[in-house]
CSV table of C-alpha atoms and ligand atoms in Angstrom, one decimal:
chain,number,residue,atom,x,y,z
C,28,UNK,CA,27.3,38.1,-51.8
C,29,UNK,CA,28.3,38.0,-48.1
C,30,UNK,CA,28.1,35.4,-46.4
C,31,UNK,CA,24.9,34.3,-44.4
C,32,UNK,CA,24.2,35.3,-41.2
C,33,UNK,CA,21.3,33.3,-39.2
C,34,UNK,CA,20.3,34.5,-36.2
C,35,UNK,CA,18.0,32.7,-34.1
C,36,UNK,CA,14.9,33.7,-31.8
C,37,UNK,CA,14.6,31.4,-29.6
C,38,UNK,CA,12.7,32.2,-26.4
C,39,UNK,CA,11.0,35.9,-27.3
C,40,UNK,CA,8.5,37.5,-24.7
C,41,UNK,CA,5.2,35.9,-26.1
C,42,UNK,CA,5.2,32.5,-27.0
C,43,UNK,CA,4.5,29.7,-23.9
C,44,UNK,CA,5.9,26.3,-23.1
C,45,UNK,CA,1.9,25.3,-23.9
C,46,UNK,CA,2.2,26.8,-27.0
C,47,UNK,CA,5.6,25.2,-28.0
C,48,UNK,CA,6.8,22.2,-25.5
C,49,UNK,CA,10.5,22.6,-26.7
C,50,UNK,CA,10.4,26.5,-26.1
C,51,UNK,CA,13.9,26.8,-24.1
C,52,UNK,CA,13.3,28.7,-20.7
C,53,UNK,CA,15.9,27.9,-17.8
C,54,UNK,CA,19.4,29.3,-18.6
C,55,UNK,CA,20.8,25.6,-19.5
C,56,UNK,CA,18.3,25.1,-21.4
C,57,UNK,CA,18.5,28.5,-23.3
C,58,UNK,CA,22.5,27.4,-23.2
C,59,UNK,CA,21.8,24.1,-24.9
C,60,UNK,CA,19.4,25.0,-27.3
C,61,UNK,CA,22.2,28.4,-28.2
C,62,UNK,CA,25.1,25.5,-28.9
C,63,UNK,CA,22.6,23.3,-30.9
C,64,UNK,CA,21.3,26.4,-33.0
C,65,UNK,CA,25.2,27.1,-33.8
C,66,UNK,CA,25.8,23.3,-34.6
C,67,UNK,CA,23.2,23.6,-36.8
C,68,UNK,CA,24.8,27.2,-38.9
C,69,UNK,CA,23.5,30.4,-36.1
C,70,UNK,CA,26.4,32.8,-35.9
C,71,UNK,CA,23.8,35.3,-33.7
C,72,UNK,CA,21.2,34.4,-30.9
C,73,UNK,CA,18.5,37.3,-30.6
C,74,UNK,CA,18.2,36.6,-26.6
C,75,UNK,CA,15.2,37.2,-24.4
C,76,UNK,CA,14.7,35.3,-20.9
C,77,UNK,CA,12.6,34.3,-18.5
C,78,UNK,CA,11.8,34.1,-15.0
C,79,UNK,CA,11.6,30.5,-13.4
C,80,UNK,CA,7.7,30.3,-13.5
C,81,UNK,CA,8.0,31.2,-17.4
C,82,UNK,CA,7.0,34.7,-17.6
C,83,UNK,CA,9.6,37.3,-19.2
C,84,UNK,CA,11.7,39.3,-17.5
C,85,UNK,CA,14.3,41.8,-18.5
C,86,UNK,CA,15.9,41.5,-15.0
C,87,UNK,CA,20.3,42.1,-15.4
C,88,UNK,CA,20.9,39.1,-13.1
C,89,UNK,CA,19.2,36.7,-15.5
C,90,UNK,CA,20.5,37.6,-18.2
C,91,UNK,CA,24.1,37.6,-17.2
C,92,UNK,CA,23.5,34.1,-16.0
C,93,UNK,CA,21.9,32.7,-19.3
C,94,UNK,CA,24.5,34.4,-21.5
C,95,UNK,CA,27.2,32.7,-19.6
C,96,UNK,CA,25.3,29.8,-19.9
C,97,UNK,CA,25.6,30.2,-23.5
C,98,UNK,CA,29.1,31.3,-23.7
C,99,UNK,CA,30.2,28.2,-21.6
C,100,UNK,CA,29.4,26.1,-24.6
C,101,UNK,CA,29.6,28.1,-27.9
C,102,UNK,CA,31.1,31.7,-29.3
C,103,UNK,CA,28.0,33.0,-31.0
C,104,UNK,CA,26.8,37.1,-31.0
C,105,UNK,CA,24.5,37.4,-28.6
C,106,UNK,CA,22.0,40.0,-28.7
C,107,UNK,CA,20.3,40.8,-26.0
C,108,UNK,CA,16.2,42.2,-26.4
C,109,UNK,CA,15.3,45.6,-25.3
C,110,UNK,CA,12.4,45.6,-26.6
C,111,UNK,CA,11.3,42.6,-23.8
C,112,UNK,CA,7.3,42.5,-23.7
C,113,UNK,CA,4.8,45.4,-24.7
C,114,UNK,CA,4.0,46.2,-20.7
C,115,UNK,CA,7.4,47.0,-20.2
C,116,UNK,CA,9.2,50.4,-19.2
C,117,UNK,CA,12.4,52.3,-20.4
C,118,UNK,CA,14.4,51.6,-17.3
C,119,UNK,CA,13.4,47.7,-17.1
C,120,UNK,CA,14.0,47.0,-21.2
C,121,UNK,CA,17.2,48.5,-20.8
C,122,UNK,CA,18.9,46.4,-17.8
C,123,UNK,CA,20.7,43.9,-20.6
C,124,UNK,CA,22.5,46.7,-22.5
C,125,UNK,CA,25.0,47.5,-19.3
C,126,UNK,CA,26.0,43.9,-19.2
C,127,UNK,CA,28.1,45.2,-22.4
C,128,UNK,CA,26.8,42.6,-24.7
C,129,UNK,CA,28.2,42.3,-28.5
C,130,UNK,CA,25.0,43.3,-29.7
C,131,UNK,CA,21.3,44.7,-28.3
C,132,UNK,CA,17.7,45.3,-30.7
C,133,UNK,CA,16.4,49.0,-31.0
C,134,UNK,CA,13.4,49.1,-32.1
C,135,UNK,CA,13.0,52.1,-33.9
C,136,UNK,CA,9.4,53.4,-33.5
C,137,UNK,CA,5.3,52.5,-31.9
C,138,UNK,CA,3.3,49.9,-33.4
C,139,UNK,CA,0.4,47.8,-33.0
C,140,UNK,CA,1.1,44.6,-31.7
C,141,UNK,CA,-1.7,42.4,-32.5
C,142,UNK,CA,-4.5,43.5,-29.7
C,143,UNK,CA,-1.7,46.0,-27.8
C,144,UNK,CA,0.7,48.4,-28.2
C,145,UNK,CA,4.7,47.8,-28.3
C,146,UNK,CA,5.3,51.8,-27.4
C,147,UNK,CA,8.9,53.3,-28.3
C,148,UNK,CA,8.2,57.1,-28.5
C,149,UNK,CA,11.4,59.2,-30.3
C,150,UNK,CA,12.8,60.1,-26.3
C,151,UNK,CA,12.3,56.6,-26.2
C,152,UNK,CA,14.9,55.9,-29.4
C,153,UNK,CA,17.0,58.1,-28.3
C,154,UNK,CA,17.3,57.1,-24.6
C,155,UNK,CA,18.2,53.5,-25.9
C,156,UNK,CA,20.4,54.7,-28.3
C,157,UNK,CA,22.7,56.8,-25.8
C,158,UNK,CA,22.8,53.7,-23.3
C,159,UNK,CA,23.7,51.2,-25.8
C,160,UNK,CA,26.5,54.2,-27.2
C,161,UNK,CA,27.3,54.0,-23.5
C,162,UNK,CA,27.9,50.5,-23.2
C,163,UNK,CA,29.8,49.9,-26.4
C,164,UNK,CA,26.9,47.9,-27.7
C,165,UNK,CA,25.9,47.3,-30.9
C,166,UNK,CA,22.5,48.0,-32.2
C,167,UNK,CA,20.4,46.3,-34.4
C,168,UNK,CA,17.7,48.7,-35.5
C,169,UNK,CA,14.6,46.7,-35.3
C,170,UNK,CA,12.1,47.7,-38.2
C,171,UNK,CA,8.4,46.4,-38.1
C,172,UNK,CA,7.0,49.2,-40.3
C,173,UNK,CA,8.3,51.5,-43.1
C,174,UNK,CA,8.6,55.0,-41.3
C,175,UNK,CA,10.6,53.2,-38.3
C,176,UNK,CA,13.5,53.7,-40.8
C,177,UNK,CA,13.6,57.3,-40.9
C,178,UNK,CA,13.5,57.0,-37.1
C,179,UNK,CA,16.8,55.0,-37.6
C,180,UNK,CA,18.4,57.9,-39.7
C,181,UNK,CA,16.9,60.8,-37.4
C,182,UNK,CA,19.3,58.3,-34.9
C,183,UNK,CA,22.4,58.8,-37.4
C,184,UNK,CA,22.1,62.3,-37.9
C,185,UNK,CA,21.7,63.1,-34.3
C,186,UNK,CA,24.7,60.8,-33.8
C,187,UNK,CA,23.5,59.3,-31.3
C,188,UNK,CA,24.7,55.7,-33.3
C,189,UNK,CA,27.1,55.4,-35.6
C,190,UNK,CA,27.9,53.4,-38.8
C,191,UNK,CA,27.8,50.5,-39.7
C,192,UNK,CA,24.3,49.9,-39.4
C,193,UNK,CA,21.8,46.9,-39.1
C,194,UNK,CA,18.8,46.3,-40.0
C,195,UNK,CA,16.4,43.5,-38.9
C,196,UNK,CA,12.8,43.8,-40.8
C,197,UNK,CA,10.5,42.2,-38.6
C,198,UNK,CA,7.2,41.2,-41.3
C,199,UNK,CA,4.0,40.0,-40.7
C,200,UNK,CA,3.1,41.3,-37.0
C,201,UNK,CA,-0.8,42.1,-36.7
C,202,UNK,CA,-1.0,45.6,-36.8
C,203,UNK,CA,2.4,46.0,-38.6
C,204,UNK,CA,3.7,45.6,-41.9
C,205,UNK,CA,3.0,42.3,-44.1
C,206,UNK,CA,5.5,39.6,-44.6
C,207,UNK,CA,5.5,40.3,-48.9
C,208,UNK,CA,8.2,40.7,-51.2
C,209,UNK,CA,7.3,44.1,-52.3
C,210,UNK,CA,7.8,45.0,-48.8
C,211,UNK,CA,11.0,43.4,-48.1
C,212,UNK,CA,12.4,45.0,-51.7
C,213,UNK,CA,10.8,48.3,-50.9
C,214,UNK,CA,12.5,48.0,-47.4
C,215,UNK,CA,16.1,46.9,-48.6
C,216,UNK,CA,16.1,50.0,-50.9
C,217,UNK,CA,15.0,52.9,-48.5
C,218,UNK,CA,17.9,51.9,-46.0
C,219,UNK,CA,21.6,53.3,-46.9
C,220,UNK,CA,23.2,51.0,-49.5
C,221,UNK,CA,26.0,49.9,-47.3
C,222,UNK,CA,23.7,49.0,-44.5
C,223,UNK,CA,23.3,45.3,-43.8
C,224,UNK,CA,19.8,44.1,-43.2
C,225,UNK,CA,17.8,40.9,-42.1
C,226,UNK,CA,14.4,39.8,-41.9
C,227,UNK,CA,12.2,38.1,-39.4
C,228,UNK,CA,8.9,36.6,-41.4
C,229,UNK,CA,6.2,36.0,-38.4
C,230,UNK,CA,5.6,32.8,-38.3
C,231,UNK,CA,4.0,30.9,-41.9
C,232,UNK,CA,6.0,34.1,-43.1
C,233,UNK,CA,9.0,32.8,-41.5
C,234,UNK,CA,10.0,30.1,-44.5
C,235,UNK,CA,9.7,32.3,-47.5
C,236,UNK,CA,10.8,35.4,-45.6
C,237,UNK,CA,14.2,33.8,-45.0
C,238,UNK,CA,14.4,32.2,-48.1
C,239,UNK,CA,13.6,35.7,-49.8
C,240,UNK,CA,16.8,36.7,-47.9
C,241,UNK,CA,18.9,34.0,-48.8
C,242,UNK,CA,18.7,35.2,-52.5
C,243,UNK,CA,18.7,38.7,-52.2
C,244,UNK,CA,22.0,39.1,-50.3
C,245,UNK,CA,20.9,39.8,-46.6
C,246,UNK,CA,20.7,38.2,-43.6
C,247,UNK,CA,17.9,35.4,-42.0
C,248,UNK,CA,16.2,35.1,-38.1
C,249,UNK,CA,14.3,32.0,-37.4
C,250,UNK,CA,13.1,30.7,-33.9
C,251,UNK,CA,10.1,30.0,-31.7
C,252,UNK,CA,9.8,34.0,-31.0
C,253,UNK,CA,8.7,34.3,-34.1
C,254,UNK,CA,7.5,31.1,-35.7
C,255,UNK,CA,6.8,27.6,-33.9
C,256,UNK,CA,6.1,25.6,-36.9
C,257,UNK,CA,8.4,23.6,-38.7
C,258,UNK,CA,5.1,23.6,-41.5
C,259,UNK,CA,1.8,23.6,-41.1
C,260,UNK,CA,-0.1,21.8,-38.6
C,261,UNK,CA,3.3,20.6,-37.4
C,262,UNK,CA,5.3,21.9,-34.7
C,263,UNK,CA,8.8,22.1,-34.8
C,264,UNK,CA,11.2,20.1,-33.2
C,265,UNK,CA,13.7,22.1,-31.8
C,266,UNK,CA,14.7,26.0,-32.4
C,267,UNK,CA,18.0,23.9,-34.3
C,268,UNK,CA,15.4,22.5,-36.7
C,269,UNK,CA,15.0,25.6,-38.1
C,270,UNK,CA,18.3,26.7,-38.3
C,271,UNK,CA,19.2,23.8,-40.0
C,272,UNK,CA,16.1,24.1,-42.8
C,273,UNK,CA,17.7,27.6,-43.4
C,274,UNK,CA,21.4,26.6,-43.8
C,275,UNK,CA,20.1,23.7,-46.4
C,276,UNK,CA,18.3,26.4,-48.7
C,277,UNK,CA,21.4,28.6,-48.9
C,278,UNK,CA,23.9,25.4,-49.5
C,279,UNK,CA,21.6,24.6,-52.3
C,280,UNK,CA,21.9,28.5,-53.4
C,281,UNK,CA,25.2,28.5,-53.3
C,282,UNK,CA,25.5,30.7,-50.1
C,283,UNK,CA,27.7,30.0,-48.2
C,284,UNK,CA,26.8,30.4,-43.9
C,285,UNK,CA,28.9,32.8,-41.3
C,286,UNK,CA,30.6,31.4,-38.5
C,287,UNK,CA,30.6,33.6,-35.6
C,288,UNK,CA,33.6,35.5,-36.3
C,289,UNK,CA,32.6,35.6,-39.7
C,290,UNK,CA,29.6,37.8,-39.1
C,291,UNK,CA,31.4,40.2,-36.4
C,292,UNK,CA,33.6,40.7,-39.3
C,293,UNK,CA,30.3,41.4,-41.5
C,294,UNK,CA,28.6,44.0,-39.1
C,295,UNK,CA,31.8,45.5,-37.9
C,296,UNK,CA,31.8,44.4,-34.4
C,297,UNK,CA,35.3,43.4,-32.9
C,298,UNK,CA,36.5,40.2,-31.5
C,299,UNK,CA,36.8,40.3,-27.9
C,300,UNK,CA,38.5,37.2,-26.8
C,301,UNK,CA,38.9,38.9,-22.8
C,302,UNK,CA,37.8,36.6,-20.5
C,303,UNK,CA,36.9,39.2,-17.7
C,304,UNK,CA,37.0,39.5,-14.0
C,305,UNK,CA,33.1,38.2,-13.2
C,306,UNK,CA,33.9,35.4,-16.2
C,307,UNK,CA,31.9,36.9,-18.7
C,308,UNK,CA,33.6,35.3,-22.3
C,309,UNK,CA,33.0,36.8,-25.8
C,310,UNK,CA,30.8,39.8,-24.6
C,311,UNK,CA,32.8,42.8,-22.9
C,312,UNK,CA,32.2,42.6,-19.1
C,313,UNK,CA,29.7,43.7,-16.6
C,314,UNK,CA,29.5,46.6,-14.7
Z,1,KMH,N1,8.4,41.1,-27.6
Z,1,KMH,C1,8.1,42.2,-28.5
Z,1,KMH,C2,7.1,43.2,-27.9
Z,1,KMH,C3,12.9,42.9,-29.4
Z,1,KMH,O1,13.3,41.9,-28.9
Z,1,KMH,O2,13.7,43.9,-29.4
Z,1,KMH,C4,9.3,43.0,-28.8
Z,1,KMH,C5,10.5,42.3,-29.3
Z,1,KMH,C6,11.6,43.1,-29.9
Z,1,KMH,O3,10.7,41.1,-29.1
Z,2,ZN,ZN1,12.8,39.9,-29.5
């Protein structure tokens, strides 16, 4: 087996500081919480961000100030969200992806969100996908329901992204597909064989998701997007926390975690060591 790749959600577009006290929000904190997460065995941080009052934003400037937050203290992927928050347009989910990040999400089709609707029509797909071919980004097709993977082939075949692909299976949204095993097998098998893939498990989904993963050869995202317990009844302490709950089940499997570079080398994306004009360090630039 390849090694394992953790990725961590941290911040996502839904989740409050009232909800979760330790939810990282300010670029240093998003930075500190980043270097604790890879202390703790993250090779990939699945990055949303948020405006000063809380509330998300997709804006470019924020972003480019929280990843170099990040990058100032540790070398991890990060991938920035395009799918930000359900109310969201084309043109404001995309700002990120021309910051040339390593990696960006593409969610690959509509679904109900719990009481709304996280909209990503095929001109939608395909408008992402040529911006983040643009950019030299990396996509990570984001999968919440079965038929989103045919989306993700239509994608290929139209070669509007090319190989090697990633997929993250995102279980247990309201409205979406359930966080089961079935699911995740039936999943792993209807992507191509030398695809890589991860899963998400929405929050009590999160634990046995991931440990699911661990066994079965792919990849595992933890984090306050998608869960905020550590078990039930009982918050968790830090985005690290879980992290480190993850890298303890695969030591005891065997499985041995990526570093950073170890999981660029995994999913095919190449080391950039520039450090560029605007200071940018481990991502490719900004235009
Ligand atoms: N916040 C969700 C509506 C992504 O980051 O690409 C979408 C989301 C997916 O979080
Ligand atoms: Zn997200």
């Amino acid at each position: 087996m390849e090694k394992l790749i953790v990725t961590a959600a941290m911040v996502g577009a839904e989740v409050t500081k009232s909800d979760q006290p330790h939810l990282p929000v300010t670029p240093d904190e998003i930075g500190e919480a980043a270097a604790a997460c890879r202390q703790a065995g993250a090779s990939i941080i699945h990055l949303h961000v948020r405006t000063d009052s809380g509330e998300p934003t997709q804006n470019k400037e924020r972003f480019k100030e929280t990843i170099e937050a990040i990058h100032k203290r540790c070398d991890v992927i990060v991938q920035v969200s395009t799918g930000g928050a359900v109310w969201m347009d084309t043109p404001e989910r995309l700002q990120p992806v021309s910051l040339r990040p390593e990696m960006a999400t593409l969610t690959c089709g509509s679904v109900n969100f719990g009481n709304e609707v996280f909209r990503n029509d095929w001109q939608t797909l395909k408008n992402f996908a040529v911006e983040m071919k643009a950019f030299g980004v990396r996509p990570e097709f984001e999968i919440f329901d079965a038929g989103m993977i045919k989306n993700a082939m239509q994608l290929a075949k139209e070669d509007l992204v090319e190989p090697p692909f990633h997929f993250d299976f995102v279980l247990g949204v309201p409205g979406a597909l359930p966080a089961s095993a079935k699911n995740l097998l039936f999943l792993t098998e209807s992507i191509p064989s030398d695809a890589t893939w991860s899963v998400a498990g929405i929050g009590r989904h999160q634990l046995p998701m991931a440990a699911l993963a661990v066994t079965l050869g792919g990849h595992v995202r933890v984090g306050f997007e998608d869960n905020i317990f550590y078990r039930k009844g009982e918050l968790a302490q830090s985005n690290a926390q879980l992290v480190e709950r993850v890298v303890r089940i695969a030591r005891e499997l065997d499985r041995p975690v990526a570093s950073p570079d170890e999981a660029r080398a995994i999913l095919g994306i190449p080391r950039i060591t520039d450090t560029t004009a605007d200071g940018m360090i481990g991502g490719k630039g900004t235009t």
